[in-house]
Coordinates of C-alpha atoms in Angstrom, one line a residue:
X23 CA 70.4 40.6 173.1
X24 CA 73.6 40.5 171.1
X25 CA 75.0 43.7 172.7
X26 CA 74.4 42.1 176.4
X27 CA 76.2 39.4 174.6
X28 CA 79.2 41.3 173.7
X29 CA 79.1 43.4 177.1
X30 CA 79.1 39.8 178.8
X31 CA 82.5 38.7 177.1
X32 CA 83.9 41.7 177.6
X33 CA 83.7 41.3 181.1
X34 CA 84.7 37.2 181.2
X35 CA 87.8 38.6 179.7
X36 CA 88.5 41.3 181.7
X37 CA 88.0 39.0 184.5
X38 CA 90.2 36.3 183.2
X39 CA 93.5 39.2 182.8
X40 CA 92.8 40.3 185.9
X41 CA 92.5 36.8 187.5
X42 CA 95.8 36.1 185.5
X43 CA 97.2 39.5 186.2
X44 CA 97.0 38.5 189.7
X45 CA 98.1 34.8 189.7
X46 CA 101.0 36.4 187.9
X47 CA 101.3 38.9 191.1
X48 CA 101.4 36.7 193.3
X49 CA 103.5 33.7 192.1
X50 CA 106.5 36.2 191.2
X51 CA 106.4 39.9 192.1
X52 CA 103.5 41.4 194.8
X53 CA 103.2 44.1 197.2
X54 CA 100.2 45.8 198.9
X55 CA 98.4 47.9 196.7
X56 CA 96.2 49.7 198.7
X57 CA 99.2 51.2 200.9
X58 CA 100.9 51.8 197.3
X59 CA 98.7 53.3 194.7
X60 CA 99.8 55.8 192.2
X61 CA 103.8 56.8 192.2
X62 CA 106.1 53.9 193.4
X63 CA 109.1 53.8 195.3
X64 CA 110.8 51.6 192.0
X65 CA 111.8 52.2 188.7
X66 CA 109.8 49.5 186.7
X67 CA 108.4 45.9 187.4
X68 CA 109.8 44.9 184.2
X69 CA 112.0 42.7 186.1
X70 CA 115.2 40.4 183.9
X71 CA 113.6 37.0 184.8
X72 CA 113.2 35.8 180.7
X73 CA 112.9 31.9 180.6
X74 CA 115.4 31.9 177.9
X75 CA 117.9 33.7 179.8
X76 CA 120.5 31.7 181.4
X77 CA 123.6 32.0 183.3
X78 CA 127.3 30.4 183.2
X79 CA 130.9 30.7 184.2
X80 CA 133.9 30.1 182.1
X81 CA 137.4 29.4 184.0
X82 CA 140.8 29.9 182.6
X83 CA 144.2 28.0 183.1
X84 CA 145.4 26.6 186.6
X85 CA 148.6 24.8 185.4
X86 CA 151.3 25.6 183.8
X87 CA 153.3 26.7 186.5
X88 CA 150.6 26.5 189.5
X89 CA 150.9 29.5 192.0
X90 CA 151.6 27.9 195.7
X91 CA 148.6 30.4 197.0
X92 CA 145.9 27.4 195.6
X93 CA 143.9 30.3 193.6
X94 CA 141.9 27.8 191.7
X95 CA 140.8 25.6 194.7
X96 CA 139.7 29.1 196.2
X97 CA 138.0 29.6 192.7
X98 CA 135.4 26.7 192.7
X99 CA 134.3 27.9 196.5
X100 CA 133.5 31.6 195.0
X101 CA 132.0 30.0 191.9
X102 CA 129.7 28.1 194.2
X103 CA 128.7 31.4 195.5
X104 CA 127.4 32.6 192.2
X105 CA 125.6 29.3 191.5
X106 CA 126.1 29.9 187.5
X107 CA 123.7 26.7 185.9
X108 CA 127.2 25.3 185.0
X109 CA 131.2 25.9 184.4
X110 CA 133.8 25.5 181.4
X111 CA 137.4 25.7 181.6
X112 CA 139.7 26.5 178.8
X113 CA 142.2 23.7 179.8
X114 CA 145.6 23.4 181.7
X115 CA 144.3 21.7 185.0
X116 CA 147.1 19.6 185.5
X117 CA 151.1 20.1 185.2
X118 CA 151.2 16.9 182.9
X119 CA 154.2 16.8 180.5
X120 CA 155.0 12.8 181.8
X121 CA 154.7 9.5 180.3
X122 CA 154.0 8.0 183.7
X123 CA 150.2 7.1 183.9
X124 CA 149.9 6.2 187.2
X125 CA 151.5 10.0 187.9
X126 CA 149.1 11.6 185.4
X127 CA 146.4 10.3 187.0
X128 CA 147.4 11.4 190.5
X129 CA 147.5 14.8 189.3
X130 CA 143.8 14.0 187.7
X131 CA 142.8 13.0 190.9
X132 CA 143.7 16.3 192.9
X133 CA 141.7 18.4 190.3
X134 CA 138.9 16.5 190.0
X135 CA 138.7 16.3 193.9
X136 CA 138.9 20.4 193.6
X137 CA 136.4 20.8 190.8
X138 CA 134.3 17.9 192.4
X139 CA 133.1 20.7 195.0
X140 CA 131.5 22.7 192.6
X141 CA 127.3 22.4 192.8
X142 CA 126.9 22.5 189.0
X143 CA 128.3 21.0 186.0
X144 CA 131.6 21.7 184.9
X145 CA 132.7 21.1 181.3
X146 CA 136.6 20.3 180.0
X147 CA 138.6 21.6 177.7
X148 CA 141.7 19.9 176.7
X149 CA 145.1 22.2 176.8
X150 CA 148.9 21.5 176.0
X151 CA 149.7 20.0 179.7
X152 CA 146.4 18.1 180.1
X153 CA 147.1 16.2 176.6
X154 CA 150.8 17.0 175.8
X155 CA 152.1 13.3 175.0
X156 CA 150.3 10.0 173.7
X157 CA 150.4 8.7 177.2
X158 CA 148.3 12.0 178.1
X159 CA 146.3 11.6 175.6
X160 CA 145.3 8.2 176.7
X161 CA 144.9 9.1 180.3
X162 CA 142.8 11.8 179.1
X163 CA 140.5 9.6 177.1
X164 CA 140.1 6.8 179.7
X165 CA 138.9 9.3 182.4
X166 CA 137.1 12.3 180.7
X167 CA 136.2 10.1 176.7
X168 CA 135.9 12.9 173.8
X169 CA 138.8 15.2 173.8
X170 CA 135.9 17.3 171.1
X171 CA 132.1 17.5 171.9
X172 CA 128.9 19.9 171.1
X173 CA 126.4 20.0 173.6
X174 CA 123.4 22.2 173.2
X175 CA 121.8 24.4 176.2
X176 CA 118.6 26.3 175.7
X177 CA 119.2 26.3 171.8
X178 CA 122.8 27.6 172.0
X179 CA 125.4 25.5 170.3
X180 CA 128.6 25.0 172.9
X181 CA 131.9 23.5 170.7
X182 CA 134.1 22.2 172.6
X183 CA 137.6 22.0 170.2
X184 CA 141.3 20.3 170.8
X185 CA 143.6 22.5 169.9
X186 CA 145.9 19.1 171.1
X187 CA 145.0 16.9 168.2
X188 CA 147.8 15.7 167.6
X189 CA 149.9 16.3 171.5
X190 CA 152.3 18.8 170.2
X191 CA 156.5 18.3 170.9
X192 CA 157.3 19.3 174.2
X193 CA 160.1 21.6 174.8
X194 CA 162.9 20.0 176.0
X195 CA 163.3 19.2 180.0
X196 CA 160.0 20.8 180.4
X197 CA 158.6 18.3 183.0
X198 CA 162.0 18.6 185.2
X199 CA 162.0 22.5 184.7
X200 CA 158.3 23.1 185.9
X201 CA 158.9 20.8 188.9
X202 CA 161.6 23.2 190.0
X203 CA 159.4 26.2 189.2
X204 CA 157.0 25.0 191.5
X205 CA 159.4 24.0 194.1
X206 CA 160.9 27.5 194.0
X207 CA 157.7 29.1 194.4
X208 CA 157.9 28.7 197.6
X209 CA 161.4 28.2 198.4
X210 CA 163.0 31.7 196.5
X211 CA 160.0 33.2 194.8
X212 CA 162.4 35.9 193.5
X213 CA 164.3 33.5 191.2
X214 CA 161.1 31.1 190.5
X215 CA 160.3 34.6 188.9
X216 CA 163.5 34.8 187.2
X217 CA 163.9 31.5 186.0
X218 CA 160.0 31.5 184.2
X219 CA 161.2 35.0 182.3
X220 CA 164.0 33.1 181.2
X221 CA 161.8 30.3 180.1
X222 CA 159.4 32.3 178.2
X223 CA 162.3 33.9 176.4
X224 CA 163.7 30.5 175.1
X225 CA 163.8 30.6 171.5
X226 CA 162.0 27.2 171.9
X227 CA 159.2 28.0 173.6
X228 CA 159.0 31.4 171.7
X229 CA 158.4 29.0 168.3
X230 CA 156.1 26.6 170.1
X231 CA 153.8 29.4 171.1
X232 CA 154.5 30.7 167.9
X233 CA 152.8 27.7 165.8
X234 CA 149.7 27.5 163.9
X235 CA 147.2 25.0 165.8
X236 CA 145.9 22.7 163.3
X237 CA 142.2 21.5 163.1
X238 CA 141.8 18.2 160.3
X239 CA 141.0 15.0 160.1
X240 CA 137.9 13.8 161.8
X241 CA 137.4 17.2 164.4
X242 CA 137.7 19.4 161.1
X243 CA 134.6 16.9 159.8
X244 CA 133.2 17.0 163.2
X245 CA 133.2 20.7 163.7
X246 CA 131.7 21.1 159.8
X247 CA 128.8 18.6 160.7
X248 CA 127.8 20.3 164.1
X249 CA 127.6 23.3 162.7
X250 CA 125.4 22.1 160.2
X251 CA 123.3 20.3 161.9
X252 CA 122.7 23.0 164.1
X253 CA 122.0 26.0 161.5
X254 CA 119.3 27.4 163.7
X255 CA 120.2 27.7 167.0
X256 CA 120.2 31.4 168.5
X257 CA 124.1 31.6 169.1
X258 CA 127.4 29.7 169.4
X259 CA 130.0 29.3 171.6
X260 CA 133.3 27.6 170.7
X261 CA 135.7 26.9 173.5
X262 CA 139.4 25.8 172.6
X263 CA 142.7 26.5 174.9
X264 CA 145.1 27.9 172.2
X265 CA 143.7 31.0 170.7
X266 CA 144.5 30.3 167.2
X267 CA 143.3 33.5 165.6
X268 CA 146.7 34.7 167.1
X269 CA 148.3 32.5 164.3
X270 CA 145.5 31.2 162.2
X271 CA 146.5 27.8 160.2
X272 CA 144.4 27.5 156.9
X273 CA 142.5 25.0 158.8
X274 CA 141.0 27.5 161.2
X275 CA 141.1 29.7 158.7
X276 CA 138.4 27.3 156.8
X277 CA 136.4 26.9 160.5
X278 CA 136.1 30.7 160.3
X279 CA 135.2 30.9 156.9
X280 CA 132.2 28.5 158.1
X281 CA 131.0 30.5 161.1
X282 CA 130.4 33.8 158.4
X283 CA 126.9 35.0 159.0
X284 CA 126.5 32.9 162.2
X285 CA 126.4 34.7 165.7
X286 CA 129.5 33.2 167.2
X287 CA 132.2 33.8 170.0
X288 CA 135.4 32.3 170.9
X289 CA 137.0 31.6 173.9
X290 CA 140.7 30.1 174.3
X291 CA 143.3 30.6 177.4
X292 CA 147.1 28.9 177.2
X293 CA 148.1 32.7 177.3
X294 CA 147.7 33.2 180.9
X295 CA 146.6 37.0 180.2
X296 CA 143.6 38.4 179.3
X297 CA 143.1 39.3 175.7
X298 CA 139.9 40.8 173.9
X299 CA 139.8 40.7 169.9
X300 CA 136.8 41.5 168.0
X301 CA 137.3 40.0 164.6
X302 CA 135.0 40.7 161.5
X303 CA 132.6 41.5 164.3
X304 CA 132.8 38.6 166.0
X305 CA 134.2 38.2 169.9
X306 CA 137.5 36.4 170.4
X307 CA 138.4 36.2 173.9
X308 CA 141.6 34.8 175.6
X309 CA 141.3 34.0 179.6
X310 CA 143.2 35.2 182.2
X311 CA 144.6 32.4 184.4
X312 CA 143.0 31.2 187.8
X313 CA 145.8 30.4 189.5
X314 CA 148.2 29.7 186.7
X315 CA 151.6 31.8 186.4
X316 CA 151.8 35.3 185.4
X317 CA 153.8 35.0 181.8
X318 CA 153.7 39.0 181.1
X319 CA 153.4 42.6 182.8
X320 CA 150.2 44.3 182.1
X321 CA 146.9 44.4 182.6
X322 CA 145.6 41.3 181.7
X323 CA 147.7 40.1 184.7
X324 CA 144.7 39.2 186.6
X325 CA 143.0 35.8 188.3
X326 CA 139.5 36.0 187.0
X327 CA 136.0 34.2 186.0
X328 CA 133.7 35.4 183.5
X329 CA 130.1 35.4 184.5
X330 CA 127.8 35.4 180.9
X331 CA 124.1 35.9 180.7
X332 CA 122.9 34.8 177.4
X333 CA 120.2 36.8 176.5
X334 CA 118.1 37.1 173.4
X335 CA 120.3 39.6 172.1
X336 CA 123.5 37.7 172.5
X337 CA 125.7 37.1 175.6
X338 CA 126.6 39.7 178.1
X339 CA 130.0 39.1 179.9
X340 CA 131.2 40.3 183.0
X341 CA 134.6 39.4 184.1
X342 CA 135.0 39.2 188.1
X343 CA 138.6 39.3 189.8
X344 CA 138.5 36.8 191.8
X345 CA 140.0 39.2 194.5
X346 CA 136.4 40.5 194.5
X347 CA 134.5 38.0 195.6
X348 CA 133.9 36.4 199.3
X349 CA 131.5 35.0 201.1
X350 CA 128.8 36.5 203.5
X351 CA 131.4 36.6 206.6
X352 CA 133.6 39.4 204.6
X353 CA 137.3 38.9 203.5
X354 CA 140.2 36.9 205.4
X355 CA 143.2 38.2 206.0
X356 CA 144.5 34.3 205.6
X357 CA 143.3 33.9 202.1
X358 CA 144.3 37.6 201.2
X359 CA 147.3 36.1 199.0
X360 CA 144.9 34.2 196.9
X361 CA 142.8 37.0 196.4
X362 CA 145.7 39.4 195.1
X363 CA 149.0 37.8 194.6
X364 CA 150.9 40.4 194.2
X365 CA 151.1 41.3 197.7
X366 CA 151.1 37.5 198.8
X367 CA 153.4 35.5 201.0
X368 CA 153.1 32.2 199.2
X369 CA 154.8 30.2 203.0
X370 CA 152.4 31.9 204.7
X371 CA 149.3 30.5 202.7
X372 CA 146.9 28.7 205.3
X373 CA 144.2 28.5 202.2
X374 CA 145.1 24.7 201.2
X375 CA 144.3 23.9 204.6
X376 CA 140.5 26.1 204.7
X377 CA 137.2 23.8 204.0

């Protein structure tokens, strides 16, 4: 009696895996297995569909001299392609660098009407032209509120930091000199060239980038108490636009010295070239620009995204040139100069004008 017992669960169980074994099947991965028995034309059905997994795109600096080619509106289209569960930017979106509201906020409306096309979320980061006065730093508040946030996404911690607080001085006749930048652009590409090599060599601008970004006050408290508060979560992510492990202050210094023993990685732009450090083990990234100027020769020279999976073991990253991606229809010819700039004819753009 007992034995039939035992051989009667035995079977209620084998019957339930199989039932569930089967469910499973056919609600995510089937195929006929009586044409397909022993060897299989596929490697494993271990397939990378974990729950915990997820997906999202991080975007670097638009402004700061904005190529005439419109790169970054071509950006959020290709983005859209990927379908990432949401976006971050490392800041510049806007020229800025006026004390004229009403003219901030016109340049706030054309990239929010840009990244308003994008299908998912997209986060902000505040960078030097975005909040580089008081009156910025206003316009930035009534439109977008915290200028530093946390959010957390499938227990990952995303910081969101102002490497802004407080706007920093601007060099001298910068808002005149990046409107005749962008003018020249398209007018004499050759000296808009000249005259931004001339610009980064400034002695000004050479100390600016030079300086220590700051982190005190309340952020420094906030940053201490999200971290904190969120001892436990599986990784963290901490955005800012200045990469200020380039020049640490004492004060990152101290934000550093809080992240030891914490699976972290950084991710800051403002440099317009792509930069990889790996610090005490930990990843600091800079962003290559999407759209922004080119400020030095080299490699890192390149209009990008990075795609990240975060897995269980930590993020993978892949960065994408944005030169290779298109859509379904294969590459124009039109938008060719907003794919690769180098060989572009900035008059000859037709991409402002594509849907």
């Amino acid at each position: 009696m007992q034995k039939r017992l035992i051989i009667m669960m035995f079977n209620m169980i084998l019957l339930l895996a199989m039932t569930f074994q089967n469910a499973y099947s056919d609600d995510v991965f089937s195929y006929d297995q009586t044409a397909i028995t022993r060897a299989k034309p596929w490697t494993s059905e271990n397939f990378r569909n974990d729950p915990d997994d997820f997906k999202f795109v991080i975007i670097g600096d638009r402004t700061g001299g904005a190529n005439v080619m419109h790169t970054f509106k071509l950006a959020m289209a290709q983005i859209n392609l990927l379908q990432p569960e949401f976006v971050i930017n490392v800041g510049d979106l806007i020229e800025g660098y006026s004390d004229d509201k009403a003219e901030l906020n016109a340049e706030w409306d054309e990239s929010d009407k840009m990244v308003g096309e994008l299908k998912m979320p997209f986060f902000h980061t505040p960078g030097n032209h975005d909040i580089a006065n008081e009156t910025a730093q206003a316009v930035w508040r009534e439109r977008f509120g915290a200028s530093y946030y946390q959010f957390v996404y499938k227990n990952v911690l995303f910081l969101v930091l102002d490497s802004e607080d407080p706007p920093r001085k601007a060099p001298e006749g910068i808002k005149e000199k990046l409107d005749t930048y962008n003018r020249l652009q398209t007018e004499d590409p050759e000296k808009a060239k000249a005259m931004l090599a001339e610009f980064m060599s400034d002695e000004s601008v050479v100390a600016g980038l030079a300086q220590p970004v700051e982190f005190k006050g309340e952020q420094a408290d906030f940053i201490k108490k999200a971290l904190q508060e969120n001892a436990d979560v599986r990784w963290t992510f901490l955005f800012l636009h200045e990469p200020a492990w380039e020049k640490p202050s004492e004060s990152f210094k101290a934000i550093q010295k809080i992240l030891e023993g914490r699976k972290h990685t950084f991710i800051a732009g403002h440099l317009h070239y792509y930069d990889y450090d790996l610090i005490d083990g930990n990843e600091h990234i800079t962003m290559g620009p999407a759209g922004a100027s080119f400020h030095q020769e080299g490699p890192g020279n390149v209009d990008h995204l990075m795609w990240v999976t975060m897995t269980e073991d930590g993020p993978e990253i892949a960065n994408i040139a944005l030169k290779g991606i298109f859509d379904r229809k294969g590459l124009d010819p039109e938008l060719f100069g907003a794919y690769d700039r180098k060989g572009a004819k900035p008059d000859e753009s037709k991409n402002e004008e594509k849907e």
